[in-house]
Tab-separated table of C-alpha atoms and ligand atoms in Angstrom:
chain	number	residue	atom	x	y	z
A	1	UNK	CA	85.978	96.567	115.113
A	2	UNK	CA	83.245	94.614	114.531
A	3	UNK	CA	83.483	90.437	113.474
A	4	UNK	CA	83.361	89.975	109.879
A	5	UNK	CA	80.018	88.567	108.874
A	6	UNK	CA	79.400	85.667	107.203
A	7	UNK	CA	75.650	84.083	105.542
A	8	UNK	CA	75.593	80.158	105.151
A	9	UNK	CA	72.942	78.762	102.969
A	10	UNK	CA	74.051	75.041	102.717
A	11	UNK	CA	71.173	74.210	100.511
A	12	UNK	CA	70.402	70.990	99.600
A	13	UNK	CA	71.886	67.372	99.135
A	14	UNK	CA	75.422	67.090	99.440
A	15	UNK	CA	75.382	70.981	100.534
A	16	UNK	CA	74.763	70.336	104.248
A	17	UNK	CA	77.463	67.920	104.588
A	18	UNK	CA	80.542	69.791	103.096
A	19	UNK	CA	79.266	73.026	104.566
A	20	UNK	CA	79.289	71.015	108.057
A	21	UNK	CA	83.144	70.530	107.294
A	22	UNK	CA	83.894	74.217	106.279
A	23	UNK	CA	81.821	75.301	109.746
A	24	UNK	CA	85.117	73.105	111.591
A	25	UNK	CA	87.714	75.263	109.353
A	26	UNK	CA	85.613	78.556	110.172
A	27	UNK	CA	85.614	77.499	113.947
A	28	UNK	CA	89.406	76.865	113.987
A	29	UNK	CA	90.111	80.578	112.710
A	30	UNK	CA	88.126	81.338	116.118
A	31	UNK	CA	90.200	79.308	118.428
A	32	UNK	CA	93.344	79.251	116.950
A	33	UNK	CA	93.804	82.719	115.311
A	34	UNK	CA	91.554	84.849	116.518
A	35	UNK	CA	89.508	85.467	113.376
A	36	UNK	CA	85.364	84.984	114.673
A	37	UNK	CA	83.157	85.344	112.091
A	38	UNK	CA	79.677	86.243	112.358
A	39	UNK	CA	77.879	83.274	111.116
A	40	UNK	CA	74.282	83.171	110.083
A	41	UNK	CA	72.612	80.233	108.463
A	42	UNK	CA	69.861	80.309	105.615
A	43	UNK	CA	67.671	78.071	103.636
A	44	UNK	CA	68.327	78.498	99.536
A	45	UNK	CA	66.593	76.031	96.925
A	46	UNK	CA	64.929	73.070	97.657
A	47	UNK	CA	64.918	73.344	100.747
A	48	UNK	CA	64.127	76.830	101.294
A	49	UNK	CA	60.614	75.798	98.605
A	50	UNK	CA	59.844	73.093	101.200
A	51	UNK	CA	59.680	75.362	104.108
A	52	UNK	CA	58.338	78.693	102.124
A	53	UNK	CA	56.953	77.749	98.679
A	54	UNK	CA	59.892	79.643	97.001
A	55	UNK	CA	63.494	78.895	96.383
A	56	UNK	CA	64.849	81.947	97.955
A	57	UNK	CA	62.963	83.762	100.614
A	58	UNK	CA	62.900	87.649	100.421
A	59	UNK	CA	64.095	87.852	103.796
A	60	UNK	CA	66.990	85.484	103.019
A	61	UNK	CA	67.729	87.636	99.853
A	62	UNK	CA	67.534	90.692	101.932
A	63	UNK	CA	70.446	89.149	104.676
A	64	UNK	CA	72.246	88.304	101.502
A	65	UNK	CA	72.564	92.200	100.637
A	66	UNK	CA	73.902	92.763	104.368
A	67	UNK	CA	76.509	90.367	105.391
A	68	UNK	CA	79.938	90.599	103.901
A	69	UNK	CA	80.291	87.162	102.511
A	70	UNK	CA	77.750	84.316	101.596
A	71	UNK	CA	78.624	80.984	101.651
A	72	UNK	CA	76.649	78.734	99.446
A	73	UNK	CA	76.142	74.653	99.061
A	74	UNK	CA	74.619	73.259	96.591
A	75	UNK	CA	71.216	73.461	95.253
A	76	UNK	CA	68.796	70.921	93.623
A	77	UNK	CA	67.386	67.341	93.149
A	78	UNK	CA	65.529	65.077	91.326
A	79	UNK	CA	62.699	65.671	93.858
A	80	UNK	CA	62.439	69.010	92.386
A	81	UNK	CA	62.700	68.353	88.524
A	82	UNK	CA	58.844	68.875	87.285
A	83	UNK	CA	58.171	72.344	89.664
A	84	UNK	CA	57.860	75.267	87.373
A	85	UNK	CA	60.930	77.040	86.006
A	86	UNK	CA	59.919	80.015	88.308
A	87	UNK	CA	60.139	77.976	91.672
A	88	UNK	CA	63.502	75.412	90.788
A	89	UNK	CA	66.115	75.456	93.623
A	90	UNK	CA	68.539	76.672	91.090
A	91	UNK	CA	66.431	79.616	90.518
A	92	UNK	CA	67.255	80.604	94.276
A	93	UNK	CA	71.139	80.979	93.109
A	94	UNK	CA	70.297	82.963	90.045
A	95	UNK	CA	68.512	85.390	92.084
A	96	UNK	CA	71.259	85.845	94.419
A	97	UNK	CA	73.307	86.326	91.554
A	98	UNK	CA	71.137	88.464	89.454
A	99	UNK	CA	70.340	91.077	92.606
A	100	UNK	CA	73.408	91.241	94.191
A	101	UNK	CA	75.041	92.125	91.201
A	102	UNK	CA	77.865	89.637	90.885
A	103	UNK	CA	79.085	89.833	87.902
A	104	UNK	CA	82.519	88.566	88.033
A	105	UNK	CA	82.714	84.320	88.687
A	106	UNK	CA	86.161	83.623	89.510
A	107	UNK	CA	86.576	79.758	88.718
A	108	UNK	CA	89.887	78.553	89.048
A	109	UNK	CA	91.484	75.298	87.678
A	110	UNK	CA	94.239	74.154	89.786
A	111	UNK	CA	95.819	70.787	89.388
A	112	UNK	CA	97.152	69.672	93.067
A	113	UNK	CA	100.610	67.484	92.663
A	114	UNK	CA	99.052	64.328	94.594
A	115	UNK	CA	96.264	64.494	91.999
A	116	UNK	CA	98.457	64.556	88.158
A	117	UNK	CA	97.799	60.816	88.028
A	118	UNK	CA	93.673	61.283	88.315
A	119	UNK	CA	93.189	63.286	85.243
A	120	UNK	CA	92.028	62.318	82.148
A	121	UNK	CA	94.403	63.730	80.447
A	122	UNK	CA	98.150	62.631	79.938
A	123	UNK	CA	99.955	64.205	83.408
A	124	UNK	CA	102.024	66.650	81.627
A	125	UNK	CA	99.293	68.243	80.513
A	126	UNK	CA	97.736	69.155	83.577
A	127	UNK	CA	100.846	68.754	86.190
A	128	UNK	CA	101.103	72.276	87.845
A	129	UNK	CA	98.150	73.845	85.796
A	130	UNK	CA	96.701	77.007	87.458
A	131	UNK	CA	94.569	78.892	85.618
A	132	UNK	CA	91.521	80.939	86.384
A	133	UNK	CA	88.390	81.114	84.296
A	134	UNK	CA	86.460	84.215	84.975
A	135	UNK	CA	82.967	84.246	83.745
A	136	UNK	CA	80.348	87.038	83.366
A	137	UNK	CA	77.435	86.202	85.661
A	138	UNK	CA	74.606	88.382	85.313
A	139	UNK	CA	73.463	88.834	82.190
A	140	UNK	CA	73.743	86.927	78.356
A	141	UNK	CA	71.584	84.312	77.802
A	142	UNK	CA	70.552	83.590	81.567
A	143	UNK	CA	68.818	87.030	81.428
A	144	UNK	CA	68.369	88.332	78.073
A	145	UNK	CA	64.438	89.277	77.172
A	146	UNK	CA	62.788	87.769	75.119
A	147	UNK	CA	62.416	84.507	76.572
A	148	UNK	CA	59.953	81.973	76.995
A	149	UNK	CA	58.120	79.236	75.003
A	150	UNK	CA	55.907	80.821	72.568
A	151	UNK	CA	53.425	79.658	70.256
A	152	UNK	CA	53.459	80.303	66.410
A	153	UNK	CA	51.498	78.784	64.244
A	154	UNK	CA	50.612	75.519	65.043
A	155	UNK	CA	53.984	74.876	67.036
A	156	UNK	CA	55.665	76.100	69.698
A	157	UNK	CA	58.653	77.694	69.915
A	158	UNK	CA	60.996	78.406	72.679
A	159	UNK	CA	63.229	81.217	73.254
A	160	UNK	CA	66.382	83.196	74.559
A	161	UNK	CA	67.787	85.605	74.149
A	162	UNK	CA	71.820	86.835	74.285
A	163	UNK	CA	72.348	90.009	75.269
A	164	UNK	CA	75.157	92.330	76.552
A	165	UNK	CA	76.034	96.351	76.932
A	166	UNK	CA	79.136	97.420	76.783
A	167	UNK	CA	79.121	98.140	79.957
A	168	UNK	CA	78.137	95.151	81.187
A	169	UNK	CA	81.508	93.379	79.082
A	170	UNK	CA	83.649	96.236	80.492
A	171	UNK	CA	83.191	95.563	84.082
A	172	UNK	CA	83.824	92.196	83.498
A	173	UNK	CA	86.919	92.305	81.371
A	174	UNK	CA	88.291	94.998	84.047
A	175	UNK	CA	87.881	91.963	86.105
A	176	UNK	CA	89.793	89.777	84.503
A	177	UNK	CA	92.726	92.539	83.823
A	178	UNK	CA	93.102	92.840	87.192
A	179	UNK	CA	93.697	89.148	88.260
A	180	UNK	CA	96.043	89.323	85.103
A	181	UNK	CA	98.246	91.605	86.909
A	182	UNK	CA	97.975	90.135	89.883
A	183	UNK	CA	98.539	86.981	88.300
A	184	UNK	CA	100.659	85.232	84.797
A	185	UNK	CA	99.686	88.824	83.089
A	186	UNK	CA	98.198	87.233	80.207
A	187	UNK	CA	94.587	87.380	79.400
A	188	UNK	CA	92.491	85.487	76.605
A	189	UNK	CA	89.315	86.278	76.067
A	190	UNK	CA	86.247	83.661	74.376
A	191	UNK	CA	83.272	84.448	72.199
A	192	UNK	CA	81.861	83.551	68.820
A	193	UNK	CA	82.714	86.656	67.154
A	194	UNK	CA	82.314	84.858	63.726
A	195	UNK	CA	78.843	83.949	64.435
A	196	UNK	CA	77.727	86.465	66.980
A	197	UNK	CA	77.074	89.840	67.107
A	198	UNK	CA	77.107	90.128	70.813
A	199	UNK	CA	80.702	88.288	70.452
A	200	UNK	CA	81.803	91.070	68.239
A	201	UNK	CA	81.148	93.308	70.629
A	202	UNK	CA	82.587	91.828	73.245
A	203	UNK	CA	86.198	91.356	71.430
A	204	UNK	CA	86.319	94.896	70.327
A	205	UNK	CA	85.299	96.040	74.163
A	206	UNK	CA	87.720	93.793	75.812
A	207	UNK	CA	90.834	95.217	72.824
A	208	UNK	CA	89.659	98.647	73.981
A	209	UNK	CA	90.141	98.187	77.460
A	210	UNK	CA	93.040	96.056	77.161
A	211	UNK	CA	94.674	99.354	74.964
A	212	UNK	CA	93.289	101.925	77.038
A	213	UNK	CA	93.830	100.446	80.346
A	214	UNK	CA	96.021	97.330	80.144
A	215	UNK	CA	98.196	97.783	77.928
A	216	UNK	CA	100.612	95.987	79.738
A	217	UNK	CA	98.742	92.842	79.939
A	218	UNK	CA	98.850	90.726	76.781
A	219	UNK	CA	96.003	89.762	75.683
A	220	UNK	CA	94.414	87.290	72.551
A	221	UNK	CA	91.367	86.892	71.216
A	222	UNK	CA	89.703	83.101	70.373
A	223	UNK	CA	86.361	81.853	69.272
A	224	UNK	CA	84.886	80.104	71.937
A	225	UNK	CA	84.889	76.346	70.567
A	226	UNK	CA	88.480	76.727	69.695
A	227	UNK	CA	88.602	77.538	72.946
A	228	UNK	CA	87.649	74.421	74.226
A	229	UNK	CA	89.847	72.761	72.091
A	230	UNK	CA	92.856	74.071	73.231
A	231	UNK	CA	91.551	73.737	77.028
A	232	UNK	CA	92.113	70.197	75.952
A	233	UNK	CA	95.272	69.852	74.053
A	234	UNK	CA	97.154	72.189	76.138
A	235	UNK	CA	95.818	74.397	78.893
A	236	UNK	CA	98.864	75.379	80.000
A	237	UNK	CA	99.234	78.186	77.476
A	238	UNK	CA	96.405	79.935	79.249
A	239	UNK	CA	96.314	82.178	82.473
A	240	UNK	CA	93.186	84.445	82.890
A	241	UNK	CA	90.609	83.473	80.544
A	242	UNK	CA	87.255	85.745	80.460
A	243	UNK	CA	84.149	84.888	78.703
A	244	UNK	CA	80.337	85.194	78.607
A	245	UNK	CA	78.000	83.355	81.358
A	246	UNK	CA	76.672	80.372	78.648
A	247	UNK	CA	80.304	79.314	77.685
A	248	UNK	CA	81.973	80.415	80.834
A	249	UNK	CA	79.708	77.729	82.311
A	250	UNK	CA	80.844	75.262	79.990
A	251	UNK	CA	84.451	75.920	79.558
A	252	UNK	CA	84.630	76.041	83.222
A	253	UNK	CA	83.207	72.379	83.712
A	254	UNK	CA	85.626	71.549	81.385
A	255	UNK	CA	88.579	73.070	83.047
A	256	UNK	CA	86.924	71.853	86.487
A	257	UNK	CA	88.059	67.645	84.592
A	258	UNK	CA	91.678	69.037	83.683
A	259	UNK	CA	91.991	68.723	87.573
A	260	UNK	CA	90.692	65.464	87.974
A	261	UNK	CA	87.495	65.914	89.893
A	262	UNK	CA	84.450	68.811	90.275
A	263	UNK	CA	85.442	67.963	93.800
A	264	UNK	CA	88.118	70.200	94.113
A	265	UNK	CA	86.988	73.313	92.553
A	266	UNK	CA	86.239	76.163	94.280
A	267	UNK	CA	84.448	79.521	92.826
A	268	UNK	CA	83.795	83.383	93.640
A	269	UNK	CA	81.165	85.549	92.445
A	270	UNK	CA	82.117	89.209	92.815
A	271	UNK	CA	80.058	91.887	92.369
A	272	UNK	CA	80.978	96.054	93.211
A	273	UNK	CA	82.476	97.389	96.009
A	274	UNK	CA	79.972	97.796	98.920
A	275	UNK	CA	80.642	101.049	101.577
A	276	UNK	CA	83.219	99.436	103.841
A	277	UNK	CA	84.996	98.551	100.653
A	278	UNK	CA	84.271	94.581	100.127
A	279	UNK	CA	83.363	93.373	97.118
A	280	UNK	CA	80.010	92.082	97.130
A	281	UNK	CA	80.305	88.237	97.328
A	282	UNK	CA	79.086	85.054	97.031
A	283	UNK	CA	81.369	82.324	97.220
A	284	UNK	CA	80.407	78.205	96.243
A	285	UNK	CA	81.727	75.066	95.048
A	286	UNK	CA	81.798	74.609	91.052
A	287	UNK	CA	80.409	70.728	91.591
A	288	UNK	CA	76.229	70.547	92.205
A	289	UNK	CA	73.767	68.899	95.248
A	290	UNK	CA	75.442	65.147	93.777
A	291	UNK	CA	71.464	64.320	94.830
A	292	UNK	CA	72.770	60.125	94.414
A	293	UNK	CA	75.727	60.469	97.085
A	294	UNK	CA	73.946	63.178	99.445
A	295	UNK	CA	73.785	61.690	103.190
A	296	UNK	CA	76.391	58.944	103.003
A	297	UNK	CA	79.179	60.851	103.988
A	298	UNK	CA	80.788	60.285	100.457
A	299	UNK	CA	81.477	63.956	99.250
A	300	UNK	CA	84.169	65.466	98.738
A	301	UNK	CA	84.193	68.953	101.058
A	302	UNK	CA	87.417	70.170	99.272
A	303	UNK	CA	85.453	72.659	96.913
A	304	UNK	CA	83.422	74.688	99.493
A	305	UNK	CA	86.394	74.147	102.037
A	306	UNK	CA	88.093	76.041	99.014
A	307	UNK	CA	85.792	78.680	98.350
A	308	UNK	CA	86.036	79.832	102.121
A	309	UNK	CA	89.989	80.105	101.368
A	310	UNK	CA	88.353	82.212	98.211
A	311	UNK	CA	86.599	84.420	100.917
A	312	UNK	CA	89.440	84.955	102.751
A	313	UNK	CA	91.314	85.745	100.060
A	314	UNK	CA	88.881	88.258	97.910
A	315	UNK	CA	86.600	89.731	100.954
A	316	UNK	CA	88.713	89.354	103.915
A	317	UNK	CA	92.028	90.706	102.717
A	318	UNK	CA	93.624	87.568	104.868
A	319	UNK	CA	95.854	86.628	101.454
A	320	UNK	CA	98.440	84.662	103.729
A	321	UNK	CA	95.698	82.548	105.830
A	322	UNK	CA	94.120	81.885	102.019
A	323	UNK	CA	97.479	80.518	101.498
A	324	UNK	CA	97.064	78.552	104.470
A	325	UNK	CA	94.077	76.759	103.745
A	326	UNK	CA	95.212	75.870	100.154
A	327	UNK	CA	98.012	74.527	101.569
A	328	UNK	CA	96.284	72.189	104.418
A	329	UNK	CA	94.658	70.962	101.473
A	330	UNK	CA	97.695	70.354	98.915
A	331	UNK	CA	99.255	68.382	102.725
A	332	UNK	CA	96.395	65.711	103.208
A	333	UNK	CA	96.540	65.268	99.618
A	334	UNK	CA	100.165	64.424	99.330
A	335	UNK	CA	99.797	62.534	102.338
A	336	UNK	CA	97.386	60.067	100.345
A	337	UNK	CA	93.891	60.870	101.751
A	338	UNK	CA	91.127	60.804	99.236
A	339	UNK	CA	87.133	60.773	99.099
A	340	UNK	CA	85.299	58.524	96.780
A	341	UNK	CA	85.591	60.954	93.807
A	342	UNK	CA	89.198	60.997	94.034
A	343	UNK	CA	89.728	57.209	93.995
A	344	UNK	CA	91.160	55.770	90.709
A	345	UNK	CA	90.326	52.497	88.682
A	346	UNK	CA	92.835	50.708	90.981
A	347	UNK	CA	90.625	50.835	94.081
A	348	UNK	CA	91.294	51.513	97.899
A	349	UNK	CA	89.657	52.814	101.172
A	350	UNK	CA	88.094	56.438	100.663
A	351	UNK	CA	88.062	58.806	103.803
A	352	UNK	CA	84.333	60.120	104.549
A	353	UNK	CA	83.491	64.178	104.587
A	354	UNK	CA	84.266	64.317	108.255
A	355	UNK	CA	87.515	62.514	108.313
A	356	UNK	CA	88.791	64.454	105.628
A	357	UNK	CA	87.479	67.733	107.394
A	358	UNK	CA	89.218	66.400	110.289
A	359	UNK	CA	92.429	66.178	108.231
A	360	UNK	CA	92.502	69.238	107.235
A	361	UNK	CA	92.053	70.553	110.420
A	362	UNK	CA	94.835	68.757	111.671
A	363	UNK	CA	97.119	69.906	109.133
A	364	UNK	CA	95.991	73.336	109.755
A	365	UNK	CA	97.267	73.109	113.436
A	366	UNK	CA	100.741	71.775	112.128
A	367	UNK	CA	101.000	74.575	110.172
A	368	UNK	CA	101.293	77.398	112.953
B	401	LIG	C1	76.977	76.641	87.657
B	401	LIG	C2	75.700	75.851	87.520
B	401	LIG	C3	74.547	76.831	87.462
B	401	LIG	C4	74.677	77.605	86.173
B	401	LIG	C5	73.145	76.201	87.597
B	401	LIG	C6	73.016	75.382	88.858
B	401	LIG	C7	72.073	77.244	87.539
B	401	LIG	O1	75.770	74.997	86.429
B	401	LIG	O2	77.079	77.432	88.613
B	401	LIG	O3	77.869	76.458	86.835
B	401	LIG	O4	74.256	77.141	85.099
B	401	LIG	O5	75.211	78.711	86.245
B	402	LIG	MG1	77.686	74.930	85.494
């Protein structure tokens, strides 16, 4: 059988340095359980435009389509603000997105125990939340045509354009079904049907596969600001919520402060099933490149230590070493150790990256 294979583009500021700490969690699997991946490592965003004049090289695009997992960093920085729209780092990720087809961004919201206190919100609010926001990636408003800034008249005017096909919300919501199931069984799905027409299609595709094909999961219906308002007030009532790219990408930042910090929050992007039957995949922290903490050893590498646990999980079929991870994680949290982000009004010594790399590893090796 041969190794799985894994694609690491780290990217650019903070990216390197968490991705450094997942590369210790990735090595473990080797010498503890047997598990070698196939690792590869890429340029994507800035730094790939430094080296090639692009954000994404075709031949890094084209090692995307092969491997069976890619792991992504971050991308961006200020460095990079006035390029043209066609050559920003974060253009790199949208065209990984776009061309391999991932359609379905699994972002879950899990408040850890250790961290109740660090929320915003009151702790029983958010004490044991798990939910999982699952947000169409490849098309709406990121992609619709027209788009552009125009000129009319004497002004300008600039443009997008929202846009989906049924088929485009069907895939999707089959998506979200499934981790229903698999999951609370209880679906909600988020649009502006009383403003949009593209939301009124999408919450009479969703009620037609939810009759046709899940009719066991129960699922509701809510406009997307109300939405956000109840995210607030009381996530807990939710379990699988699905919802367009534009306000999946909000609610999910949202969500991502229920938990206390961007930090922690890991993602999947999950497109169809490729010939050995592994979902397309790109996996990557929800936070950004943090371009004013990058290279002090300040970030947190919980997220993208996270979204390899995601990988093993959803491309891997390794469910129970998933669990494992997770776990390591929840065990140097309830033993007190905590990055910068994670540090409360009241002060104290933050771990660096490494050391809390180092912790998890640790509590990794106690787990076997
Ligand atoms: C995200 C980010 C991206 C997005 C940016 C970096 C293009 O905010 O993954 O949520 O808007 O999708
Ligand atoms: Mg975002």
């Amino acid at each position: 059988m041969t190794n799985p294979s894994l694609l690491i583009l780290a990217g650019d500021g903070i990216g390197p340095e968490v991705m450094a700490e997942v590369r210790k969690i990735i090595d473990w699997y080797g010498a503890k359980r047997g598990v070698t991946f196939d690792v590869s490592e890429d340029l994507v965003g800035g730094c790939a435009y430094d080296k090639h004049g692009t954000p994404l090289h075709d031949d890094t695009m084209a090692k995307a389509q092969e491997v069976d997992a890619v792991l992504l960093g971050a991308v961006g920085g200020p460095k990079y603000d006035s390029l043209d729209f066609s050559v920003k780092p974060e253009r790199g990720l949208l065209r990984l997105r776009k061309e391999m087809d991932l359609y379905a961004n699994l972002r879950p919201a899990q408040c850890f125990d250790a961290l109740a206190d660090f929320s915003s919100l009151k702790k029983d609010v958010v004490a044991g939340l798990d939910i999982m926001i699952v947000r169409e990636l490849t098309s709406g408003v990121y992609f619709g045509e027209p788009r552009g800034i125009f000129k009319e008249g004497n002004e300008r005017v600039g443009i997008n354009t929202q846009r989906y096909t049924e088929s485009e919300i069907e895939r999707v919501a089959r998506s979200a079904f499934e981790l229903a199931r698999k999951r609370g069984n209880k679906l909600c799905s988020m649009e502006k049907a009383n403003v949009m027409e593209s939301g009124v299609l999408w919450r009479e595709v969703v009620q037609r596969i939810g009759d046709t094909e899940y009719p066991d999961v129960e699922l509701s219906h809510m406009y997307a600001d109300a939405g956000a308002m109840q995210l607030t007030r009381w996530p807990k009532q939710f379990d699988v919520i699905v919802t367009d790219n534009l306000f999946g990408d909000l609610l999910s930042d949202l969500a991502a402060m229920l938990t206390g910090s961007l930090g922690m929050l890991p993602s999947a992007s999950l497109g169809a099933p490729m010939a050995n039957g592994r979902p397309k995949a790109l996996y990557e922290p929800v936070h950004g490149s943090a371009p004013d903490i990058a290279g002090q050893g300040k970030a947190n590498p919980i997220a993208c230590i996270l979204s390899f646990a995601m990988a093993l999980r959803y491309s891997f079929d390794m469910g129970a070493e998933a669990d494992r991870v997770e776990g390591a994680v929840a065990k140097v949290l309830a033993d007190g150790l905590r990055t910068a982000d994670l540090m409360g009004p009241e002060g104290g010594a933050p771990v660096s990256t490494g050391q809390m790399g180092d912790a998890i590893v640790t509590a990794l090796d106690a787990s076997l």
